[in-house]
Backbone as JSON, one array per atom type, in Angstrom:
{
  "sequence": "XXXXXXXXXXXXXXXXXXXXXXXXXXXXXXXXXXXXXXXXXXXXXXXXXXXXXXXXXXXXXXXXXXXXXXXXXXXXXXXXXXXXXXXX",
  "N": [[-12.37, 17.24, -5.62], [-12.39, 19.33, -3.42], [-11.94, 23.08, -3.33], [-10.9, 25.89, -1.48], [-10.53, 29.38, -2.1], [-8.64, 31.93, -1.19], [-7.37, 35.11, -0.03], [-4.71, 34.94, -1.05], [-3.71, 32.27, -1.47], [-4.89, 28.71, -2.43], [-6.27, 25.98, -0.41], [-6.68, 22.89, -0.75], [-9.14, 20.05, 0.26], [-7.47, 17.76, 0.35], [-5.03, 18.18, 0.03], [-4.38, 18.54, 2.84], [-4.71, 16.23, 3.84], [-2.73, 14.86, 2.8], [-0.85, 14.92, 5.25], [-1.05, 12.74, 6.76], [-0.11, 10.28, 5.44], [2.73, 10.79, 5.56], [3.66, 11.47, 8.33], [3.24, 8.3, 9.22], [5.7, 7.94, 8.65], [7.96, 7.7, 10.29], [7.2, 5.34, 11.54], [7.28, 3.36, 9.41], [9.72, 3.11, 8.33], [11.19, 2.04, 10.69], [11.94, 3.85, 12.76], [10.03, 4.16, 14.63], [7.38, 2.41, 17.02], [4.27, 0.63, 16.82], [2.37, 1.84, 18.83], [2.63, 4.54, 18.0], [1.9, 4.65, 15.25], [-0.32, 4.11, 15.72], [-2.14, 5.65, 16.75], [-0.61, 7.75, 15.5], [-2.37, 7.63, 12.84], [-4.84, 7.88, 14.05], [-4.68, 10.79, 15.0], [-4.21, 11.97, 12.24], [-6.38, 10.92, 10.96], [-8.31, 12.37, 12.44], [-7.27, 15.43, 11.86], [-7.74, 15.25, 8.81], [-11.06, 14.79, 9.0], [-11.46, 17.11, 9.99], [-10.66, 19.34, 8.91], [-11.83, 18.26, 6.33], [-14.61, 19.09, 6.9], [-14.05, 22.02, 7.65], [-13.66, 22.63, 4.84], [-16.53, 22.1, 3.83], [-18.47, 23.41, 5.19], [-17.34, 26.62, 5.56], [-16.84, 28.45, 8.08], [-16.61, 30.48, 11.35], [-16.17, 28.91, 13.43], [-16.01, 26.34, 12.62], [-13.36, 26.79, 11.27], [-12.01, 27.77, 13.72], [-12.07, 25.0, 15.22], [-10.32, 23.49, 13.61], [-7.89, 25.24, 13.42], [-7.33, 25.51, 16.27], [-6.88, 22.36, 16.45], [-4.75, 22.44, 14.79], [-2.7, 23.67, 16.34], [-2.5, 21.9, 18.47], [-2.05, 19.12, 17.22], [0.99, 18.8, 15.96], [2.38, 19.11, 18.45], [1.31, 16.98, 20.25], [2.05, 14.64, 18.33], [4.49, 14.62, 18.39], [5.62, 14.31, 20.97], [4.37, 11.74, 21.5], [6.08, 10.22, 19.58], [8.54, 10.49, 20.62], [8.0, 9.62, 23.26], [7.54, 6.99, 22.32], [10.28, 6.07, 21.09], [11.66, 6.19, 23.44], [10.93, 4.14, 25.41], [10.07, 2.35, 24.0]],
  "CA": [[-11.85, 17.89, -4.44], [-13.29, 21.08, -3.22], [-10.86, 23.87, -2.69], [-11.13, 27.16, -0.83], [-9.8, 30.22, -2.44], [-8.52, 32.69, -0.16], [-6.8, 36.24, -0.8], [-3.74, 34.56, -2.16], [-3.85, 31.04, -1.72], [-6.22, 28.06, -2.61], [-6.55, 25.27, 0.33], [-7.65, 21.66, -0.53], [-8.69, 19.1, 1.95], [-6.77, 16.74, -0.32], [-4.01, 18.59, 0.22], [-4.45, 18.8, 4.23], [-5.09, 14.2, 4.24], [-1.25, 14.16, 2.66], [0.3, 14.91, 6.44], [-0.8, 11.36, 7.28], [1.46, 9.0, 4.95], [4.05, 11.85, 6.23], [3.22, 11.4, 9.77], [3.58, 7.86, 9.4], [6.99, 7.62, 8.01], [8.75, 6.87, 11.16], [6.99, 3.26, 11.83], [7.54, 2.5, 8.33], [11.33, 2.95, 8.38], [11.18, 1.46, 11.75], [12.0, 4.31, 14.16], [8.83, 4.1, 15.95], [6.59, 1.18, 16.9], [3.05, 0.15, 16.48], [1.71, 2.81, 19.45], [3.24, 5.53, 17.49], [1.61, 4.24, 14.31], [-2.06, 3.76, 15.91], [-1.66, 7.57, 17.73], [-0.88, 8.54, 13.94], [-3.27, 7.37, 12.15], [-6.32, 8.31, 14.76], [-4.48, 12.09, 14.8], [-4.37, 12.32, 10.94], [-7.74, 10.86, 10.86], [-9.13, 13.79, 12.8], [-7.17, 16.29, 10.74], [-8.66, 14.93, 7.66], [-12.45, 15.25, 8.89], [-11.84, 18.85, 10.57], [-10.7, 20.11, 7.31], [-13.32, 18.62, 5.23], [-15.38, 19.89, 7.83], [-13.97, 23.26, 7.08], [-14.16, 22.99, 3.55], [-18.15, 21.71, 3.57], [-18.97, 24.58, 6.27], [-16.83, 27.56, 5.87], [-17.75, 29.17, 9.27], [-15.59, 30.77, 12.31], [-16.53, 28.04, 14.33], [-15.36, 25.35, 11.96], [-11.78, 27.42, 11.45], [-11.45, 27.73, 14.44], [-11.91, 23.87, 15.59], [-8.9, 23.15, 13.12], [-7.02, 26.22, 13.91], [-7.1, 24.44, 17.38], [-6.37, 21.19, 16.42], [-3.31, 21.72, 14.43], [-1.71, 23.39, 17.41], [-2.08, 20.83, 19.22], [-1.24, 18.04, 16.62], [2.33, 18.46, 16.22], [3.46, 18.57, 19.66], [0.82, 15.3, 20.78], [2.79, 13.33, 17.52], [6.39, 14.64, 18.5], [5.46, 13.44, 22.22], [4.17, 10.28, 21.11], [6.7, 10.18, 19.05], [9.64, 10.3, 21.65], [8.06, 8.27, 24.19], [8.01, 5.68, 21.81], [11.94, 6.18, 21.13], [12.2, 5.79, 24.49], [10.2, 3.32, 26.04], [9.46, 0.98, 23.11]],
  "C": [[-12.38, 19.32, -4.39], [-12.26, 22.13, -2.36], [-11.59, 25.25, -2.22], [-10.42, 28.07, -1.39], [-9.83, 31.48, -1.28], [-7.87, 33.77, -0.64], [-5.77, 35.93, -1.39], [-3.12, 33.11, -1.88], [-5.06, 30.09, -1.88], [-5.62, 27.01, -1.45], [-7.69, 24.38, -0.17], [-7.38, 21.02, 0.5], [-8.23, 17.95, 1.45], [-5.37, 17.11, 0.15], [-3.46, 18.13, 1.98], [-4.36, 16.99, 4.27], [-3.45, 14.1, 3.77], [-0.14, 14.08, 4.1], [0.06, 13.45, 6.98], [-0.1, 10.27, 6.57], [2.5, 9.69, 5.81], [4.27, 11.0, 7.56], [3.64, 10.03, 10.15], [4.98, 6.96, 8.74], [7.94, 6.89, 9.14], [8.22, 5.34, 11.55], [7.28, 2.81, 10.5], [8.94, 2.31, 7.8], [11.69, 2.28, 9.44], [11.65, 2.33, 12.92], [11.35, 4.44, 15.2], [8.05, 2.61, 15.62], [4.98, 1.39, 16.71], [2.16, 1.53, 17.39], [1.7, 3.9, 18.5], [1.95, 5.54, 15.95], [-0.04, 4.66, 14.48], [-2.29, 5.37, 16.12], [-1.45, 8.13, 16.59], [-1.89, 9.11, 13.06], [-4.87, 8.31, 12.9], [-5.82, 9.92, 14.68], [-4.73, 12.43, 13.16], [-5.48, 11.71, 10.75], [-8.64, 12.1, 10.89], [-8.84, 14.83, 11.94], [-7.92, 16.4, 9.48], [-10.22, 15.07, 7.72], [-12.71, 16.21, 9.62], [-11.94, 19.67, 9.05], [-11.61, 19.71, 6.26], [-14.0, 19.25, 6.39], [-15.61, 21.26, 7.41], [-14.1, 23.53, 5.27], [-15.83, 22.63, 3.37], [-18.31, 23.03, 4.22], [-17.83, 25.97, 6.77], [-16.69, 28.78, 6.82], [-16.18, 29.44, 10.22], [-15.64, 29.72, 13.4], [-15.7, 26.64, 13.55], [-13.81, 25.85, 11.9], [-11.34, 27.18, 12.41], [-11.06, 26.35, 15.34], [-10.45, 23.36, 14.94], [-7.95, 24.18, 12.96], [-6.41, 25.39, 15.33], [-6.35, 23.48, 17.12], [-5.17, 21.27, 15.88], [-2.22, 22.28, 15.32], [-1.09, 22.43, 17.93], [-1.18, 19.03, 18.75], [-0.15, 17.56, 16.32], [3.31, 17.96, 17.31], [2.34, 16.92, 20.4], [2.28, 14.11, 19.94], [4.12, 13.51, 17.58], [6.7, 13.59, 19.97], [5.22, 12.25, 22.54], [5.48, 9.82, 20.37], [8.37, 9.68, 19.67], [9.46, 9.38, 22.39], [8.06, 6.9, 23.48], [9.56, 5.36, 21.71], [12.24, 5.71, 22.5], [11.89, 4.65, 25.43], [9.84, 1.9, 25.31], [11.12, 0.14, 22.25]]
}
């Protein structure tokens, strides 16, 4: 695993691939269904090859692609997340 040391933390992208078991905790207890699940997986996919990304190519351009993305990743998988609750 290839970590990043930073002024006072280290960042692996081992570390960053553990939010997808997480992520899919609710289909595996059964609060969400199969959409929820697929919509998981393809989001924690991406996570996982931004951040290697950023760890291979330490650049402002790479940061900033997964700076981006994890804005946006929580509220997509809360939203997915609900409409499944509600609809499925």
């Amino acid at each position: 695993t290839r970590c990043l040391s930073d002024w006072s933390s280290d960042v692996c992208s081992s570390d960053l691939a553990g939010l997808w078991p997480v992520s899919l905790m609710p289909t595996l207890v059964g609060l969400a269904g199969l959409p929820y699940g697929v919509l998981a997986t393809v989001l924690g996919l991406g996570f996982i090859v931004l951040s290697a990304l950023f760890a291979i190519e330490r650049s402002q351009q790479t940061a900033r692609r997964l700076f981006l993305y994890s804005i946006v990743y929580l509220p997509v998988l809360w939203g997915a997340l609900c409409l499944d609750r509600l609809w499925l």
